[in-house]
Amino acid sequence: MKTPEWMKPGGLAGVALCLVGALALTAYGVTEEVELANVVGVATLFDGDKPAAGAEVHFSAYNSGADLAGMVTMRTVADENGRFTFRNVPTGYATIRAYAPGYSSETGLVVRKEVPELALSMRWQGDQLEMATNQPVFTPDESPTIVLNGMTRRAEIAISVFAFSDKDVFDKRDTYALTRTIAYNRGWGEQPPAAQPEPSQKIAHNIRTRDIQGKFAEVVELPKLKEGIYVVRAEVDGVVRHQWINVSRLGLITKASPKSLMGYVVDITTGRPLPDVAVSVVGPDGRKELGRTDANGIVRSSGDPGASGSYVMLATQGGSRAFAMFDRWSDSDGELAAMHIQMDRPIYRPGDTVQYKGFVRVPTQDGYKLPTFRSVQVRVLDPDGTEISSEPRPVSAMGGFDGSFVTVPEITG
């Protein structure tokens, strides 16, 4: 019997059989290697006491199958009861992470065809606290206000108010150093006052706006304070923040040039110029008297005021203080320069290399011009003012310079 052409090897029947076999193997492989299942769970806060409504839940698993390789990731949000579901996830080893403000949880599991309901108890990550004020200067007739926000499971925040004298602030350090120290929450810094002041007031502030997750944001009105410079300290469960405020009837405007200084003192409420107000300057050479304001509330000083650097001008009348910070650079230091510096990114890890680039211009009456000097000294300081590096960098004909430095390898607090 003669075999039909379509049944001979290489004919149409052979091709059909190959296709059927391939499809069968493919179906078998998918079924065997990528079995799917559903994962259902509930996320809770406070050791299972409250549902983690709105928590972000992430599923991740590594699938080593030949047809579906790589990381499988999914994301969902827990409902008002803290419940969540991941549908059609691959079986095998997986990790589930849950996040809510102040809380997190991570667990590993083996996904099988039948998976029991998963219970995620989200752990508290520690209290958070921030403090600020919409204005640092208040009059004695006002009640100073501060803004507190963060997360806590505590019912109250401990607030202390410290009063500082001129000697504490201006004779021991310049105001910039004081505000920088408390801004970085470094206690009283490396040079504390000879006698740390006792708090003039202590307040146990009851939190009113905390939600189910412990998040709060509220304005705290302090009792009226007499004229003076104060530091407000807030603490909750070991987290401490500071904010300085000044209670005064004085307002101060300053103007500085390489050859002169000028101060203009007014009543902060009415704007009326104030005569016979004592004005002094605190700078690298210490504190020096500038003089007293005239009938127009103005005091002037001619001649070279001193070394280049950061200065504070201080006006004093009775218990009121007004101060303003400024920088000045004398002609003896060379050309007066304007400078802009930028980094290669906004945030770094400890031990990272920071790349920077800068541009220098010299301001004149006709605008900016290119500098004639050909090098700048670049110093890098940490938040406490400790020098990390210092090196000269060449300045190009177009006024540009660049360089790099390595951040400290560990975080100290």
CSV table of C-alpha atoms in Angstrom, one decimal:
chain,number,residue,atom,x,y,z
A,1,MET,CA,0.0,0.0,0.0
A,2,LYS,CA,1.4,3.4,-0.9
A,3,THR,CA,1.8,5.8,1.9
A,4,PRO,CA,0.2,9.2,1.3
A,5,GLU,CA,2.5,12.1,0.9
A,6,TRP,CA,1.1,14.0,3.9
A,7,MET,CA,2.0,11.1,6.3
A,8,LYS,CA,5.6,10.7,5.2
A,9,PRO,CA,8.4,12.0,7.5
A,10,GLY,CA,8.5,15.8,7.1
A,11,GLY,CA,4.9,15.8,5.9
A,12,LEU,CA,1.9,17.6,7.2
A,13,ALA,CA,1.1,15.0,9.8
A,14,GLY,CA,4.6,15.1,11.3
A,15,VAL,CA,4.3,18.9,11.7
A,16,ALA,CA,0.9,18.6,13.4
A,17,LEU,CA,2.2,16.0,15.8
A,18,CYS,CA,5.1,18.2,16.8
A,19,LEU,CA,2.8,21.2,17.4
A,20,VAL,CA,0.5,19.1,19.6
A,21,GLY,CA,3.4,17.7,21.6
A,22,ALA,CA,4.9,21.2,22.1
A,23,LEU,CA,1.6,22.6,23.3
A,24,ALA,CA,1.2,19.7,25.7
A,25,LEU,CA,4.7,20.2,27.2
A,26,THR,CA,4.2,23.9,27.5
A,27,ALA,CA,0.9,23.5,29.3
A,28,TYR,CA,2.5,20.9,31.6
A,29,GLY,CA,5.5,23.1,32.3
A,30,VAL,CA,3.3,26.1,33.2
A,31,THR,CA,1.1,24.0,35.4
A,32,GLU,CA,4.0,22.4,37.2
A,33,GLU,CA,6.3,25.5,37.6
A,34,VAL,CA,3.9,28.4,38.1
A,35,GLU,CA,1.1,27.2,40.4
A,36,LEU,CA,-0.9,30.2,41.6
A,37,ALA,CA,-2.7,30.9,44.9
A,38,ASN,CA,-4.4,33.6,46.9
A,39,VAL,CA,-2.9,35.2,50.1
A,40,VAL,CA,-5.4,36.7,52.5
A,41,GLY,CA,-4.4,38.5,55.8
A,42,VAL,CA,-5.1,41.2,58.3
A,43,ALA,CA,-2.7,43.9,59.6
A,44,THR,CA,-3.1,45.3,63.1
A,45,LEU,CA,-1.5,48.0,65.3
A,46,PHE,CA,-0.8,48.0,69.1
A,47,ASP,CA,0.0,44.3,69.3
A,48,GLY,CA,-3.2,43.3,67.6
A,49,ASP,CA,-5.5,45.7,69.4
A,50,LYS,CA,-6.5,48.0,66.4
A,51,PRO,CA,-6.8,47.4,62.7
A,52,ALA,CA,-4.1,49.0,60.5
A,53,ALA,CA,-6.6,50.8,58.2
A,54,GLY,CA,-4.9,52.1,55.1
A,55,ALA,CA,-1.6,50.4,55.7
A,56,GLU,CA,0.5,49.6,52.6
A,57,VAL,CA,1.1,45.9,52.1
A,58,HIS,CA,3.8,44.6,49.7
A,59,PHE,CA,4.2,41.1,48.4
A,60,SER,CA,7.5,39.9,46.9
A,61,ALA,CA,8.6,36.4,45.8
A,62,TYR,CA,11.4,35.1,43.7
A,63,ASN,CA,10.2,32.7,41.0
A,64,SER,CA,13.0,30.4,39.7
A,65,GLY,CA,10.8,28.8,37.0
A,66,ALA,CA,12.1,28.8,33.4
A,67,ASP,CA,9.0,30.5,32.0
A,68,LEU,CA,8.5,33.2,34.7
A,69,ALA,CA,11.9,34.2,36.1
A,70,GLY,CA,12.8,37.1,38.4
A,71,MET,CA,11.1,39.0,41.2
A,72,VAL,CA,7.3,39.0,41.5
A,73,THR,CA,6.1,42.1,43.4
A,74,MET,CA,2.6,43.3,44.2
A,75,ARG,CA,1.2,46.1,46.3
A,76,THR,CA,-2.2,46.7,48.0
A,77,VAL,CA,-3.8,48.8,50.7
A,78,ALA,CA,-5.5,47.4,53.8
A,79,ASP,CA,-9.2,48.2,54.2
A,80,GLU,CA,-10.8,49.8,57.2
A,81,ASN,CA,-10.6,46.5,59.0
A,82,GLY,CA,-6.9,46.0,58.2
A,83,ARG,CA,-7.7,43.2,55.7
A,84,PHE,CA,-5.8,42.7,52.5
A,85,THR,CA,-5.7,40.1,49.6
A,86,PHE,CA,-3.2,39.2,47.0
A,87,ARG,CA,-4.7,37.2,44.2
A,88,ASN,CA,-2.9,34.8,41.8
A,89,VAL,CA,0.5,34.9,43.3
A,90,PRO,CA,3.1,32.2,42.6
A,91,THR,CA,3.5,29.5,45.2
A,92,GLY,CA,6.8,29.2,47.0
A,93,TYR,CA,8.9,31.3,49.3
A,94,ALA,CA,7.7,34.9,49.7
A,95,THR,CA,8.0,38.0,51.9
A,96,ILE,CA,5.2,40.3,53.0
A,97,ARG,CA,6.0,43.8,54.3
A,98,ALA,CA,3.4,46.2,55.8
A,99,TYR,CA,3.9,50.0,56.4
A,100,ALA,CA,1.8,52.5,58.2
A,101,PRO,CA,2.9,55.9,59.7
A,102,GLY,CA,5.1,54.9,62.7
A,103,TYR,CA,4.7,51.2,62.2
A,104,SER,CA,6.1,48.4,60.1
A,105,SER,CA,6.1,44.6,59.8
A,106,GLU,CA,7.9,42.0,57.8
A,107,THR,CA,7.3,38.3,57.6
A,108,GLY,CA,8.3,35.4,55.4
A,109,LEU,CA,6.0,32.6,54.4
A,110,VAL,CA,5.7,29.6,52.0
A,111,VAL,CA,2.8,30.2,49.7
A,112,ARG,CA,0.8,27.0,49.0
A,113,LYS,CA,-2.4,26.3,47.1
A,114,GLU,CA,-4.3,26.5,50.4
A,115,VAL,CA,-2.9,29.3,52.6
A,116,PRO,CA,-4.3,30.0,56.0
A,117,GLU,CA,-5.2,33.7,56.8
A,118,LEU,CA,-2.0,35.6,57.6
A,119,ALA,CA,-1.9,37.8,60.8
A,120,LEU,CA,0.5,40.8,60.6
A,121,SER,CA,1.2,42.5,63.9
A,122,MET,CA,2.8,45.8,63.1
A,123,ARG,CA,5.5,47.0,65.4
A,124,TRP,CA,5.9,50.6,66.7
A,125,GLN,CA,9.0,52.1,65.3
A,126,GLY,CA,9.5,54.8,68.0
A,127,ASP,CA,8.1,58.2,68.8
A,128,GLN,CA,8.6,61.1,66.3
A,129,LEU,CA,8.5,64.8,67.2
A,130,GLU,CA,9.1,68.1,65.4
A,131,MET,CA,8.7,71.6,66.7
A,132,ALA,CA,8.6,75.0,65.0
A,133,THR,CA,7.1,78.4,65.3
A,134,ASN,CA,5.7,80.7,62.7
A,135,GLN,CA,7.6,83.6,64.2
A,136,PRO,CA,10.6,83.7,66.5
A,137,VAL,CA,9.8,87.1,68.0
A,138,PHE,CA,6.8,88.0,70.3
A,139,THR,CA,5.9,91.0,72.3
A,140,PRO,CA,5.3,90.8,76.1
A,141,ASP,CA,1.6,91.3,75.4
A,142,GLU,CA,1.4,88.2,73.2
A,143,SER,CA,1.2,84.5,74.2
A,144,PRO,CA,4.1,82.8,72.3
A,145,THR,CA,2.9,79.8,70.2
A,146,ILE,CA,4.8,76.7,69.0
A,147,VAL,CA,3.7,74.0,66.5
A,148,LEU,CA,4.2,70.4,67.5
A,149,ASN,CA,3.7,67.4,65.2
A,150,GLY,CA,4.8,63.8,65.1
A,151,MET,CA,3.7,60.4,66.3
A,152,THR,CA,3.5,59.0,69.8
A,153,ARG,CA,1.5,56.6,71.9
A,154,ARG,CA,2.0,58.8,75.0
A,155,ALA,CA,-0.8,61.1,76.2
A,156,GLU,CA,1.3,64.2,76.8
A,157,ILE,CA,4.4,66.1,75.8
A,158,ALA,CA,6.7,67.7,78.4
A,159,ILE,CA,7.5,71.3,77.6
A,160,SER,CA,10.2,73.4,79.4
A,161,VAL,CA,11.0,77.0,78.9
A,162,PHE,CA,14.5,78.3,79.7
A,163,ALA,CA,15.4,82.0,80.0
A,164,PHE,CA,18.9,83.1,78.9
A,165,SER,CA,20.8,86.2,79.8
A,166,ASP,CA,22.9,88.3,77.5
A,167,LYS,CA,26.0,86.8,79.1
A,168,ASP,CA,24.8,83.2,78.4
A,169,VAL,CA,24.1,84.0,74.7
A,170,PHE,CA,26.4,86.7,73.5
A,171,ASP,CA,29.4,86.6,75.8
A,172,LYS,CA,29.9,82.9,75.6
A,173,ARG,CA,29.0,82.4,71.9
A,174,ASP,CA,27.5,84.2,69.0
A,175,THR,CA,23.8,83.7,68.3
A,176,TYR,CA,24.4,81.7,65.1
A,177,ALA,CA,26.3,79.1,67.2
A,178,LEU,CA,23.5,79.0,69.7
A,179,THR,CA,20.7,78.5,67.2
A,180,ARG,CA,22.8,76.0,65.2
A,181,THR,CA,23.4,74.0,68.3
A,182,ILE,CA,19.8,73.7,69.3
A,183,ALA,CA,18.6,73.3,65.6
A,184,TYR,CA,20.7,70.1,65.4
A,185,ASN,CA,19.4,69.0,68.9
A,186,ARG,CA,22.9,68.8,70.3
A,187,GLY,CA,21.9,69.8,73.8
A,188,TRP,CA,23.8,72.9,75.0
A,189,GLY,CA,26.7,72.3,72.6
A,190,GLU,CA,30.4,72.0,73.4
A,191,GLN,CA,30.6,75.3,75.4
A,192,PRO,CA,27.5,75.3,77.7
A,193,PRO,CA,26.8,78.3,80.0
A,194,ALA,CA,28.7,78.2,83.2
A,195,ALA,CA,25.5,77.4,85.0
A,196,GLN,CA,22.8,75.8,82.9
A,197,PRO,CA,19.6,77.7,83.7
A,198,GLU,CA,16.7,76.1,85.4
A,199,PRO,CA,13.5,76.0,83.5
A,200,SER,CA,11.4,79.1,84.1
A,201,GLN,CA,8.3,77.2,83.3
A,202,LYS,CA,7.3,73.5,82.9
A,203,ILE,CA,4.2,72.5,81.0
A,204,ALA,CA,2.6,69.0,80.7
A,205,HIS,CA,0.8,69.4,77.4
A,206,ASN,CA,-2.0,66.9,76.8
A,207,ILE,CA,-2.2,65.8,73.1
A,208,ARG,CA,-5.7,66.5,71.7
A,209,THR,CA,-5.5,65.6,68.0
A,210,ARG,CA,-3.8,62.2,67.9
A,211,ASP,CA,-5.4,59.7,65.5
A,212,ILE,CA,-5.6,55.9,65.8
A,213,GLN,CA,-2.0,55.5,64.6
A,214,GLY,CA,-0.7,58.0,67.1
A,215,LYS,CA,-0.1,60.9,64.6
A,216,PHE,CA,-0.7,64.4,65.9
A,217,ALA,CA,-0.3,68.1,64.8
A,218,GLU,CA,-1.4,71.0,67.0
A,219,VAL,CA,-0.6,74.5,68.0
A,220,VAL,CA,0.5,75.0,71.7
A,221,GLU,CA,0.0,78.5,73.2
A,222,LEU,CA,2.5,79.2,76.0
A,223,PRO,CA,1.8,81.6,78.9
A,224,LYS,CA,2.9,85.2,78.3
A,225,LEU,CA,6.6,85.7,79.0
A,226,LYS,CA,8.5,88.8,80.2
A,227,GLU,CA,11.1,90.4,77.8
A,228,GLY,CA,14.1,88.1,77.2
A,229,ILE,CA,15.6,85.3,75.1
A,230,TYR,CA,14.2,81.9,75.7
A,231,VAL,CA,14.7,78.3,74.5
A,232,VAL,CA,11.7,76.0,74.5
A,233,ARG,CA,12.4,72.3,75.0
A,234,ALA,CA,9.8,69.6,74.1
A,235,GLU,CA,10.2,65.9,74.9
A,236,VAL,CA,8.2,62.8,74.4
A,237,ASP,CA,9.4,59.3,75.2
A,238,GLY,CA,13.1,60.4,74.9
A,239,VAL,CA,12.7,62.3,71.7
A,240,VAL,CA,13.8,66.0,72.3
A,241,ARG,CA,13.5,69.1,70.2
A,242,HIS,CA,14.4,72.8,70.8
A,243,GLN,CA,13.2,76.1,69.5
A,244,TRP,CA,14.4,79.6,70.5
A,245,ILE,CA,12.1,82.6,70.8
A,246,ASN,CA,12.7,86.2,71.7
A,247,VAL,CA,10.2,88.3,73.7
A,248,SER,CA,10.9,91.9,72.9
A,249,ARG,CA,9.5,95.4,72.1
A,250,LEU,CA,12.4,96.2,69.8
A,251,GLY,CA,12.9,95.7,66.0
A,252,LEU,CA,16.3,96.0,64.4
A,253,ILE,CA,17.5,96.5,60.8
A,254,THR,CA,21.2,96.3,60.0
A,255,LYS,CA,23.3,97.4,57.0
A,256,ALA,CA,26.9,96.3,56.7
A,257,SER,CA,29.7,97.2,54.2
A,258,PRO,CA,33.4,96.6,54.2
A,259,LYS,CA,34.0,100.1,55.8
A,260,SER,CA,30.9,100.7,57.9
A,261,LEU,CA,28.0,99.4,59.9
A,262,MET,CA,24.6,100.8,60.6
A,263,GLY,CA,21.7,99.8,62.8
A,264,TYR,CA,18.1,101.1,62.8
A,265,VAL,CA,16.1,100.4,65.9
A,266,VAL,CA,12.3,100.8,66.1
A,267,ASP,CA,9.3,99.9,68.4
A,268,ILE,CA,8.3,96.5,67.0
A,269,THR,CA,4.6,97.3,67.5
A,270,THR,CA,4.3,100.9,66.2
A,271,GLY,CA,7.4,101.1,63.9
A,272,ARG,CA,8.4,104.3,65.7
A,273,PRO,CA,12.2,105.0,65.7
A,274,LEU,CA,13.7,104.6,69.2
A,275,PRO,CA,16.5,106.9,70.4
A,276,ASP,CA,19.2,106.2,73.1
A,277,VAL,CA,19.2,102.4,72.6
A,278,ALA,CA,22.5,100.7,73.3
A,279,VAL,CA,23.8,98.7,70.2
A,280,SER,CA,26.7,96.3,70.2
A,281,VAL,CA,28.3,93.9,67.8
A,282,VAL,CA,29.4,90.3,68.5
A,283,GLY,CA,31.8,88.8,66.1
A,284,PRO,CA,35.1,86.8,65.7
A,285,ASP,CA,36.9,89.4,68.0
A,286,GLY,CA,34.3,89.2,70.7
A,287,ARG,CA,31.7,91.7,71.8
A,288,LYS,CA,32.2,95.5,71.1
A,289,GLU,CA,30.0,98.5,71.8
A,290,LEU,CA,28.8,100.2,68.6
A,291,GLY,CA,27.1,103.2,70.3
A,292,ARG,CA,23.6,104.5,71.0
A,293,THR,CA,20.9,105.4,68.6
A,294,ASP,CA,20.2,109.0,67.7
A,295,ALA,CA,16.8,110.8,67.6
A,296,ASN,CA,16.1,108.9,64.3
A,297,GLY,CA,16.8,105.5,65.9
A,298,ILE,CA,20.1,105.1,63.9
A,299,VAL,CA,23.6,104.3,65.0
A,300,ARG,CA,26.6,104.3,62.7
A,301,SER,CA,30.2,103.1,62.9
A,302,SER,CA,32.8,104.1,60.3
A,303,GLY,CA,36.2,102.5,59.7
A,304,ASP,CA,37.1,98.8,59.4
A,305,PRO,CA,34.8,97.0,61.9
A,306,GLY,CA,37.2,94.0,62.3
A,307,ALA,CA,38.0,90.6,60.9
A,308,SER,CA,35.8,89.0,58.2
A,309,GLY,CA,33.2,86.4,59.4
A,310,SER,CA,29.8,86.0,60.9
A,311,TYR,CA,28.5,88.8,63.1
A,312,VAL,CA,25.5,89.6,65.3
A,313,MET,CA,24.3,93.1,66.0
A,314,LEU,CA,22.5,93.4,69.3
A,315,ALA,CA,20.1,96.3,70.5
A,316,THR,CA,19.3,96.5,74.2
A,317,GLN,CA,16.7,98.5,76.0
A,318,GLY,CA,15.5,97.5,79.5
A,319,GLY,CA,14.7,93.8,79.3
A,320,SER,CA,14.1,93.8,75.5
A,321,ARG,CA,16.7,92.5,73.0
A,322,ALA,CA,16.7,92.6,69.2
A,323,PHE,CA,19.5,91.0,67.2
A,324,ALA,CA,20.3,90.4,63.5
A,325,MET,CA,22.9,88.2,61.9
A,326,PHE,CA,25.1,89.2,59.0
A,327,ASP,CA,28.4,88.3,57.3
A,328,ARG,CA,31.0,90.8,56.2
A,329,TRP,CA,34.2,90.6,54.3
A,330,SER,CA,36.9,93.3,54.4
A,331,ASP,CA,38.9,94.6,51.4
A,332,SER,CA,42.0,93.4,53.1
A,333,ASP,CA,40.9,89.8,52.4
A,334,GLY,CA,41.2,90.4,48.6
A,335,GLU,CA,38.4,90.8,46.1
A,336,LEU,CA,34.8,90.7,47.5
A,337,ALA,CA,33.3,87.6,45.9
A,338,ALA,CA,29.8,86.2,45.3
A,339,MET,CA,29.7,82.4,45.2
A,340,HIS,CA,27.3,79.6,44.3
A,341,ILE,CA,28.0,75.9,45.2
A,342,GLN,CA,26.0,72.8,44.2
A,343,MET,CA,26.3,69.1,45.0
A,344,ASP,CA,25.8,66.1,42.7
A,345,ARG,CA,22.8,65.0,44.8
A,346,PRO,CA,20.8,66.2,47.8
A,347,ILE,CA,21.3,63.3,50.2
A,348,TYR,CA,24.2,61.0,51.1
A,349,ARG,CA,24.9,58.0,53.3
A,350,PRO,CA,27.7,58.0,55.9
A,351,GLY,CA,31.0,57.3,54.0
A,352,ASP,CA,29.7,58.5,50.6
A,353,THR,CA,31.9,60.7,48.4
A,354,VAL,CA,30.3,64.1,47.8
A,355,GLN,CA,31.0,65.8,44.4
A,356,TYR,CA,30.6,69.6,44.3
A,357,LYS,CA,31.0,72.4,41.8
A,358,GLY,CA,31.1,76.1,42.4
A,359,PHE,CA,31.1,79.4,40.6
A,360,VAL,CA,32.7,82.7,41.7
A,361,ARG,CA,31.9,86.3,40.6
A,362,VAL,CA,33.0,89.7,41.8
A,363,PRO,CA,30.1,92.2,42.3
A,364,THR,CA,30.7,95.7,41.0
A,365,GLN,CA,28.6,98.8,40.4
A,366,ASP,CA,28.3,97.7,36.8
A,367,GLY,CA,27.3,94.1,37.6
A,368,TYR,CA,29.3,90.9,38.2
A,369,LYS,CA,32.7,90.3,36.7
A,370,LEU,CA,35.0,87.3,36.6
A,371,PRO,CA,37.5,87.0,39.4
A,372,THR,CA,41.2,87.7,39.0
A,373,PHE,CA,42.2,85.3,41.8
A,374,ARG,CA,43.0,81.7,40.7
A,375,SER,CA,42.2,79.6,43.8
A,376,VAL,CA,39.7,79.3,46.7
A,377,GLN,CA,40.0,77.5,50.0
A,378,VAL,CA,37.2,75.0,50.4
A,379,ARG,CA,36.4,74.0,54.0
A,380,VAL,CA,33.9,71.3,55.0
A,381,LEU,CA,32.4,71.4,58.6
A,382,ASP,CA,30.1,69.0,60.4
A,383,PRO,CA,27.0,70.3,62.3
A,384,ASP,CA,29.1,70.9,65.4
A,385,GLY,CA,31.6,73.1,63.4
A,386,THR,CA,34.4,70.5,63.4
A,387,GLU,CA,36.4,70.7,60.3
A,388,ILE,CA,36.2,67.5,58.1
A,389,SER,CA,38.5,68.7,55.3
A,390,SER,CA,40.2,71.9,54.0
A,391,GLU,CA,41.9,72.2,50.7
A,392,PRO,CA,42.7,74.9,48.0
A,393,ARG,CA,40.9,74.4,44.7
A,394,PRO,CA,41.9,76.0,41.4
A,395,VAL,CA,39.6,78.6,39.9
A,396,SER,CA,39.2,78.5,36.1
A,397,ALA,CA,39.3,81.5,33.8
A,398,MET,CA,35.5,81.4,33.8
A,399,GLY,CA,35.3,81.5,37.6
A,400,GLY,CA,34.5,77.8,38.1
A,401,PHE,CA,35.9,75.3,40.6
A,402,ASP,CA,35.1,71.7,41.7
A,403,GLY,CA,36.2,69.0,44.1
A,404,SER,CA,35.0,66.2,46.3
A,405,PHE,CA,35.2,65.0,49.9
A,406,VAL,CA,34.1,61.9,51.9
A,407,THR,CA,31.5,62.1,54.6
A,408,VAL,CA,32.2,60.6,58.0
A,409,PRO,CA,31.7,56.8,58.0
A,410,GLU,CA,29.3,56.8,61.0
A,411,ILE,CA,26.5,58.9,62.4
A,412,THR,CA,27.1,60.3,65.9
A,413,GLY,CA,24.5,61.8,68.1
